[in-house]
Amino acid sequence: MTSVLHISAVLCAIMALYLVNLRSQPRLAHRLLALVFALFAAQHLLTSLAILGLGPALVWWRPTLAMLLPPALFLHLRAASQPGRRLTAGDLLHLAPPAGLLLGRLFLGDGRYLDGAIIASLLCYGAYAVLALRTRNASGRRWKIMVCGWLFMMALADLLVMIELLGREDLRHSLILIITVSGFFLFLVYFLLTSLHQSGPLSWTMTRAREDTAGNEVVRTRLEQHMADQRPWLDPDLTVARLARQLALPQRRVSETINDEFGVSVSRWINGWRIAEAQRLMRGTPDRPLVELMLDCGFQTRSNFNKAFKGVTGETPSAWRRRNRQPPSSLPQ
């Protein structure tokens, strides 16, 4: 098994170098995935040393490196689903679990709690990614499923190895570990070969992401032109279904494009056009009754108008008009 671990460590290192040198976007996601494969390379080397009973000082760091894998995979997935987002100082909080494990080993010594902590971290980060990360397109959702499944499978494998090794520490005779390492080795060979040949899950995901992004830009342009030229938002009963029919596009495509490109719901986006028109009218006719103005912008009730206006501007229509009213001396004669 040590030979397989050595070969897989080399393959992981090659994969890490390949990802680091990728020029396509999102580059941060590629580099974080490279970090994941680099951690796997180190893990496999340290595991082989543990099996051979060599380098105890180096093997001592194996659980800490394992604890770094879940946050690294989570940050990779976040960077892939939110391409414009960068790492910030707040992301240093993801170092808290590995740091906590390191302190625990220094003050409490080794124990089964190490395996439990690693499994809990894998499960928590997997669940957090499922619940918190919103992907932009279908390819992103498929990649999210793959990465989250990867986290959950690692947790299951660690749990089975922990149960198998209860009462003994001999990794050489762990059947689950042999199956896990062999399975990961086969996956790694497939992943590396398909990536180098511009096929397989990684290349497919990147290609589909670029296609989806380009398609979203086309739909976004059509939406903005249609809203500006035809002013469909003047219809109080405008819905995403009606808007999609006007553009001869699938309703889901229109909804997803608005969500992805503008970062808001369809109703809030439509109300944004109405509020912009209301602001224009208030500047041009500052003494006009708000009820008349509201009806001319596509709103039917004063309560909905006030709620939508405050949701966009942070102020009520009356307060906004008072603050933006021109002094009499500046009004045209």
Tab-separated table of C-alpha atoms in Angstrom:
chain	number	residue	atom	x	y	z
A	1	MET	CA	0.000	0.000	0.000
A	2	THR	CA	2.916	2.372	0.642
A	3	SER	CA	3.824	2.236	-3.064
A	4	VAL	CA	0.312	3.320	-3.995
A	5	LEU	CA	0.522	6.150	-1.457
A	6	HIS	CA	3.832	7.326	-2.902
A	7	ILE	CA	2.518	7.269	-6.469
A	8	SER	CA	-0.703	9.060	-5.501
A	9	ALA	CA	1.344	11.709	-3.662
A	10	VAL	CA	3.317	12.351	-6.854
A	11	LEU	CA	0.106	12.506	-8.919
A	12	CYS	CA	-1.433	14.929	-6.409
A	13	ALA	CA	1.644	17.134	-6.675
A	14	ILE	CA	1.406	17.082	-10.496
A	15	MET	CA	-2.283	17.973	-10.285
A	16	ALA	CA	-1.497	20.849	-7.916
A	17	LEU	CA	1.132	22.225	-10.311
A	18	TYR	CA	-1.278	21.898	-13.235
A	19	LEU	CA	-3.998	23.842	-11.392
A	20	VAL	CA	-1.630	26.569	-10.212
A	21	ASN	CA	-0.570	27.237	-13.807
A	22	LEU	CA	-4.092	27.356	-15.262
A	23	ARG	CA	-4.773	30.771	-16.812
A	24	SER	CA	-8.516	30.440	-17.115
A	25	GLN	CA	-10.965	31.950	-14.650
A	26	PRO	CA	-11.704	31.729	-11.782
A	27	ARG	CA	-7.994	31.577	-10.930
A	28	LEU	CA	-8.512	31.793	-7.163
A	29	ALA	CA	-10.691	28.668	-7.281
A	30	HIS	CA	-7.992	26.821	-9.256
A	31	ARG	CA	-5.289	27.817	-6.771
A	32	LEU	CA	-7.360	26.750	-3.781
A	33	LEU	CA	-8.015	23.404	-5.442
A	34	ALA	CA	-4.255	23.174	-6.051
A	35	LEU	CA	-3.802	23.694	-2.301
A	36	VAL	CA	-6.211	20.810	-1.673
A	37	PHE	CA	-4.187	18.460	-3.883
A	38	ALA	CA	-0.945	19.655	-2.276
A	39	LEU	CA	-2.411	18.802	1.133
A	40	PHE	CA	-3.410	15.377	-0.179
A	41	ALA	CA	0.148	14.833	-1.436
A	42	ALA	CA	1.541	15.658	2.004
A	43	GLN	CA	-1.108	13.501	3.691
A	44	HIS	CA	-0.293	10.462	1.589
A	45	LEU	CA	3.428	10.817	2.227
A	46	LEU	CA	2.878	11.151	5.980
A	47	THR	CA	0.481	8.186	5.960
A	48	SER	CA	3.115	6.041	4.263
A	49	LEU	CA	5.653	7.106	6.918
A	50	ALA	CA	3.153	6.200	9.646
A	51	ILE	CA	2.641	2.729	8.130
A	52	LEU	CA	6.404	2.187	7.938
A	53	GLY	CA	6.947	3.526	11.449
A	54	LEU	CA	9.294	6.249	10.202
A	55	GLY	CA	9.570	9.990	10.857
A	56	PRO	CA	7.385	10.293	13.974
A	57	ALA	CA	8.099	14.029	14.183
A	58	LEU	CA	6.693	14.497	10.682
A	59	VAL	CA	3.800	12.068	11.135
A	60	TRP	CA	2.747	14.082	14.200
A	61	TRP	CA	1.477	16.815	11.816
A	62	ARG	CA	-0.792	14.469	9.843
A	63	PRO	CA	-4.074	15.231	11.741
A	64	THR	CA	-3.465	18.993	11.512
A	65	LEU	CA	-3.011	18.772	7.736
A	66	ALA	CA	-6.154	16.647	7.512
A	67	MET	CA	-8.012	19.379	9.395
A	68	LEU	CA	-6.969	21.904	6.745
A	69	LEU	CA	-8.665	19.975	3.931
A	70	PRO	CA	-12.343	20.849	4.701
A	71	PRO	CA	-11.859	24.646	4.856
A	72	ALA	CA	-9.626	24.548	1.764
A	73	LEU	CA	-12.300	22.676	-0.205
A	74	PHE	CA	-15.012	24.999	1.090
A	75	LEU	CA	-13.067	28.124	0.089
A	76	HIS	CA	-12.404	26.573	-3.336
A	77	LEU	CA	-16.103	25.944	-3.828
A	78	ARG	CA	-16.970	29.457	-2.672
A	79	ALA	CA	-14.451	30.967	-5.098
A	80	ALA	CA	-15.866	28.832	-7.919
A	81	SER	CA	-19.482	29.832	-7.176
A	82	GLN	CA	-18.655	33.514	-6.507
A	83	PRO	CA	-15.918	34.349	-9.036
A	84	GLY	CA	-15.612	38.016	-8.067
A	85	ARG	CA	-15.054	37.336	-4.393
A	86	ARG	CA	-11.548	37.524	-2.940
A	87	LEU	CA	-10.045	36.148	0.231
A	88	THR	CA	-10.306	38.548	3.171
A	89	ALA	CA	-8.930	38.791	6.695
A	90	GLY	CA	-12.170	37.237	7.928
A	91	ASP	CA	-11.306	34.031	6.097
A	92	LEU	CA	-8.502	33.491	8.614
A	93	LEU	CA	-11.254	32.194	10.895
A	94	HIS	CA	-11.159	29.017	8.821
A	95	LEU	CA	-7.775	28.329	10.425
A	96	ALA	CA	-9.456	28.062	13.833
A	97	PRO	CA	-10.316	24.314	13.578
A	98	PRO	CA	-6.756	23.248	12.604
A	99	ALA	CA	-5.319	25.590	15.240
A	100	GLY	CA	-7.704	24.175	17.854
A	101	LEU	CA	-6.699	20.629	16.959
A	102	LEU	CA	-3.023	21.577	17.200
A	103	LEU	CA	-3.510	23.112	20.647
A	104	GLY	CA	-5.509	20.087	21.745
A	105	ARG	CA	-2.639	17.781	20.819
A	106	LEU	CA	-0.123	19.989	22.613
A	107	PHE	CA	-2.088	20.151	25.876
A	108	LEU	CA	-4.266	17.016	25.826
A	109	GLY	CA	-2.103	14.610	23.869
A	110	ASP	CA	-3.331	12.201	21.219
A	111	GLY	CA	-6.607	10.338	21.366
A	112	ARG	CA	-9.683	9.247	19.459
A	113	TYR	CA	-11.014	12.799	19.698
A	114	LEU	CA	-8.657	13.649	16.818
A	115	ASP	CA	-10.543	11.393	14.398
A	116	GLY	CA	-13.858	12.684	15.721
A	117	ALA	CA	-12.801	16.303	15.242
A	118	ILE	CA	-11.684	15.679	11.646
A	119	ILE	CA	-14.925	13.837	10.802
A	120	ALA	CA	-17.002	16.613	12.399
A	121	SER	CA	-15.111	19.233	10.407
A	122	LEU	CA	-15.709	17.370	7.129
A	123	LEU	CA	-19.435	17.016	7.861
A	124	CYS	CA	-19.864	20.611	9.037
A	125	TYR	CA	-18.092	22.135	6.059
A	126	GLY	CA	-19.973	19.866	3.671
A	127	ALA	CA	-23.332	20.837	5.197
A	128	TYR	CA	-22.332	24.521	5.281
A	129	ALA	CA	-21.416	24.423	1.605
A	130	VAL	CA	-24.722	22.769	0.706
A	131	LEU	CA	-26.784	25.315	2.659
A	132	ALA	CA	-24.814	28.552	2.292
A	133	LEU	CA	-23.211	28.554	-1.148
A	134	ARG	CA	-25.435	29.598	-4.024
A	135	THR	CA	-24.082	28.622	-7.428
A	136	ARG	CA	-24.578	30.747	-10.539
A	137	ASN	CA	-25.339	28.080	-13.146
A	138	ALA	CA	-26.063	24.424	-13.781
A	139	SER	CA	-22.397	23.477	-14.169
A	140	GLY	CA	-21.627	25.183	-10.870
A	141	ARG	CA	-24.388	23.223	-9.149
A	142	ARG	CA	-22.990	19.943	-10.479
A	143	TRP	CA	-19.499	20.838	-9.301
A	144	LYS	CA	-20.918	21.788	-5.893
A	145	ILE	CA	-22.567	18.365	-5.646
A	146	MET	CA	-19.269	16.673	-6.539
A	147	VAL	CA	-17.185	18.633	-4.006
A	148	CYS	CA	-19.744	18.269	-1.201
A	149	GLY	CA	-20.004	14.561	-1.992
A	150	TRP	CA	-16.208	14.423	-1.758
A	151	LEU	CA	-16.339	15.937	1.743
A	152	PHE	CA	-19.039	13.525	2.899
A	153	MET	CA	-17.237	10.507	1.418
A	154	MET	CA	-14.027	11.469	3.224
A	155	ALA	CA	-15.977	11.734	6.474
A	156	LEU	CA	-17.493	8.282	5.917
A	157	ALA	CA	-14.102	6.749	5.070
A	158	ASP	CA	-12.484	8.282	8.178
A	159	LEU	CA	-15.349	7.031	10.341
A	160	LEU	CA	-15.044	3.476	9.008
A	161	VAL	CA	-11.252	3.482	9.474
A	162	MET	CA	-11.672	4.803	13.029
A	163	ILE	CA	-14.149	2.032	13.862
A	164	GLU	CA	-11.959	-0.622	12.257
A	165	LEU	CA	-8.884	0.486	14.228
A	166	LEU	CA	-10.563	0.623	17.635
A	167	GLY	CA	-8.200	-1.000	20.109
A	168	ARG	CA	-5.252	-1.145	17.702
A	169	GLU	CA	-3.090	1.313	15.784
A	170	ASP	CA	-1.703	-0.831	12.943
A	171	LEU	CA	-2.603	0.995	9.718
A	172	ARG	CA	-1.003	-1.704	7.599
A	173	HIS	CA	-3.910	-4.083	8.169
A	174	SER	CA	-6.748	-1.601	7.708
A	175	LEU	CA	-8.928	-2.949	4.913
A	176	ILE	CA	-10.978	0.262	4.755
A	177	LEU	CA	-7.820	2.338	4.397
A	178	ILE	CA	-6.593	0.090	1.573
A	179	ILE	CA	-9.942	0.420	-0.243
A	180	THR	CA	-10.036	4.190	0.318
A	181	VAL	CA	-6.477	4.763	-0.893
A	182	SER	CA	-6.996	2.518	-3.923
A	183	GLY	CA	-10.262	4.258	-4.831
A	184	PHE	CA	-8.695	7.692	-4.462
A	185	PHE	CA	-5.737	6.572	-6.584
A	186	LEU	CA	-8.022	5.462	-9.431
A	187	PHE	CA	-10.030	8.674	-9.186
A	188	LEU	CA	-6.835	10.722	-9.212
A	189	VAL	CA	-5.515	8.969	-12.337
A	190	TYR	CA	-8.829	9.613	-14.118
A	191	PHE	CA	-9.031	13.224	-12.918
A	192	LEU	CA	-5.461	14.023	-13.940
A	193	LEU	CA	-5.604	12.362	-17.369
A	194	THR	CA	-8.953	13.912	-18.311
A	195	SER	CA	-7.830	17.351	-17.118
A	196	LEU	CA	-4.624	17.190	-19.153
A	197	HIS	CA	-6.667	16.167	-22.206
A	198	GLN	CA	-9.188	18.991	-21.655
A	199	SER	CA	-12.026	16.622	-20.837
A	200	GLY	CA	-13.575	15.194	-17.694
A	201	PRO	CA	-15.330	16.948	-14.791
A	202	LEU	CA	-12.934	19.855	-14.255
A	203	SER	CA	-12.640	20.893	-17.910
A	204	TRP	CA	-16.341	20.266	-18.513
A	205	THR	CA	-17.269	22.464	-15.554
A	206	MET	CA	-14.986	25.306	-16.644
A	207	THR	CA	-16.265	25.152	-20.234
A	208	ARG	CA	-19.916	25.091	-19.203
A	209	ALA	CA	-19.330	27.921	-16.739
A	210	ARG	CA	-17.879	30.085	-19.518
A	211	GLU	CA	-20.791	29.199	-21.813
A	212	ASP	CA	-23.375	29.929	-19.125
A	213	THR	CA	-21.729	33.243	-18.285
A	214	ALA	CA	-21.714	34.278	-21.940
A	215	GLY	CA	-25.368	33.234	-22.297
A	216	ASN	CA	-26.332	35.207	-19.188
A	217	GLU	CA	-24.695	38.322	-20.609
A	218	VAL	CA	-26.776	38.046	-23.784
A	219	VAL	CA	-30.018	37.591	-21.831
A	220	ARG	CA	-29.053	40.441	-19.496
A	221	THR	CA	-28.558	42.782	-22.459
A	222	ARG	CA	-31.932	41.791	-23.905
A	223	LEU	CA	-33.647	42.285	-20.553
A	224	GLU	CA	-32.190	45.741	-19.992
A	225	GLN	CA	-32.987	46.861	-23.540
A	226	HIS	CA	-36.549	45.537	-23.302
A	227	MET	CA	-37.163	47.241	-19.941
A	228	ALA	CA	-35.750	50.550	-21.197
A	229	ASP	CA	-37.488	50.577	-24.609
A	230	GLN	CA	-40.841	48.874	-23.950
A	231	ARG	CA	-41.233	49.879	-20.278
A	232	PRO	CA	-43.146	46.692	-19.343
A	233	TRP	CA	-42.700	47.550	-15.653
A	234	LEU	CA	-45.562	50.076	-16.046
A	235	ASP	CA	-47.850	47.031	-15.974
A	236	PRO	CA	-48.792	46.508	-12.288
A	237	ASP	CA	-49.356	42.802	-12.967
A	238	LEU	CA	-45.970	42.165	-14.586
A	239	THR	CA	-44.545	38.788	-13.552
A	240	VAL	CA	-41.487	36.806	-14.555
A	241	ALA	CA	-43.730	34.526	-16.632
A	242	ARG	CA	-45.152	37.484	-18.546
A	243	LEU	CA	-41.714	39.018	-18.990
A	244	ALA	CA	-40.351	35.703	-20.302
A	245	ARG	CA	-43.206	35.454	-22.834
A	246	GLN	CA	-42.479	38.991	-24.052
A	247	LEU	CA	-38.854	38.022	-24.687
A	248	ALA	CA	-39.684	34.527	-26.003
A	249	LEU	CA	-37.365	32.999	-23.398
A	250	PRO	CA	-37.860	30.202	-20.854
A	251	GLN	CA	-39.161	31.568	-17.565
A	252	ARG	CA	-36.430	29.794	-15.600
A	253	ARG	CA	-33.711	31.324	-17.784
A	254	VAL	CA	-35.047	34.835	-17.202
A	255	SER	CA	-35.353	34.263	-13.462
A	256	GLU	CA	-31.868	32.751	-13.123
A	257	THR	CA	-30.275	35.525	-15.197
A	258	ILE	CA	-31.826	38.241	-13.037
A	259	ASN	CA	-30.806	36.414	-9.860
A	260	ASP	CA	-27.258	35.751	-11.064
A	261	GLU	CA	-26.480	38.979	-12.935
A	262	PHE	CA	-28.210	41.510	-10.673
A	263	GLY	CA	-28.106	39.626	-7.370
A	264	VAL	CA	-31.768	40.328	-6.507
A	265	SER	CA	-35.148	38.681	-6.887
A	266	VAL	CA	-37.234	39.288	-10.002
A	267	SER	CA	-39.832	41.378	-8.139
A	268	ARG	CA	-37.161	43.563	-6.539
A	269	TRP	CA	-35.464	44.052	-9.903
A	270	ILE	CA	-38.741	45.102	-11.568
A	271	ASN	CA	-39.513	47.435	-8.665
A	272	GLY	CA	-36.070	48.965	-9.116
A	273	TRP	CA	-37.131	50.226	-12.558
A	274	ARG	CA	-40.377	51.576	-11.118
A	275	ILE	CA	-38.585	53.353	-8.284
A	276	ALA	CA	-36.111	54.916	-10.719
A	277	GLU	CA	-39.058	56.292	-12.700
A	278	ALA	CA	-40.687	57.562	-9.493
A	279	GLN	CA	-37.493	59.398	-8.572
A	280	ARG	CA	-37.336	60.961	-12.019
A	281	LEU	CA	-40.931	62.152	-11.772
A	282	MET	CA	-40.438	63.537	-8.275
A	283	ARG	CA	-37.479	65.575	-9.446
A	284	GLY	CA	-39.376	66.883	-12.477
A	285	THR	CA	-42.734	67.537	-10.748
A	286	PRO	CA	-41.933	67.989	-7.036
A	287	ASP	CA	-45.471	69.122	-6.097
A	288	ARG	CA	-47.338	66.311	-7.810
A	289	PRO	CA	-49.360	64.081	-5.440
A	290	LEU	CA	-47.568	60.856	-4.634
A	291	VAL	CA	-50.692	58.784	-5.335
A	292	GLU	CA	-50.815	59.966	-8.966
A	293	LEU	CA	-47.086	59.502	-9.356
A	294	MET	CA	-47.272	56.013	-7.871
A	295	LEU	CA	-49.927	54.893	-10.360
A	296	ASP	CA	-47.851	56.198	-13.264
A	297	CYS	CA	-44.913	54.027	-12.166
A	298	GLY	CA	-46.721	50.678	-12.090
A	299	PHE	CA	-47.781	50.495	-8.438
A	300	GLN	CA	-51.381	49.883	-7.412
A	301	THR	CA	-51.324	50.551	-3.666
A	302	ARG	CA	-49.589	53.174	-1.523
A	303	SER	CA	-48.381	50.539	0.942
A	304	ASN	CA	-46.607	48.522	-1.756
A	305	PHE	CA	-45.117	51.715	-3.191
A	306	ASN	CA	-43.788	52.842	0.186
A	307	LYS	CA	-42.407	49.400	0.998
A	308	ALA	CA	-40.687	48.966	-2.367
A	309	PHE	CA	-39.334	52.515	-2.352
A	310	LYS	CA	-37.875	52.169	1.143
A	311	GLY	CA	-36.450	48.765	0.257
A	312	VAL	CA	-34.499	50.286	-2.644
A	313	THR	CA	-33.548	53.724	-1.263
A	314	GLY	CA	-33.747	53.243	2.514
A	315	GLU	CA	-36.230	56.145	2.754
A	316	THR	CA	-39.955	56.698	2.335
A	317	PRO	CA	-41.032	58.511	-0.854
A	318	SER	CA	-41.982	61.632	1.120
A	319	ALA	CA	-38.650	61.766	2.948
A	320	TRP	CA	-36.711	61.206	-0.260
A	321	ARG	CA	-38.623	63.968	-2.058
A	322	ARG	CA	-38.068	66.443	0.788
A	323	ARG	CA	-34.348	65.696	0.849
A	324	ASN	CA	-33.979	66.001	-2.922
A	325	ARG	CA	-36.296	68.957	-3.477
A	326	GLN	CA	-34.551	71.801	-5.264
A	327	PRO	CA	-34.638	75.238	-3.578
A	328	PRO	CA	-36.929	77.761	-5.305
A	329	SER	CA	-34.003	79.802	-6.610
A	330	SER	CA	-32.683	76.823	-8.575
A	331	LEU	CA	-36.001	75.937	-10.241
A	332	PRO	CA	-36.316	76.867	-13.896
A	333	GLN	CA	-38.188	80.134	-14.582
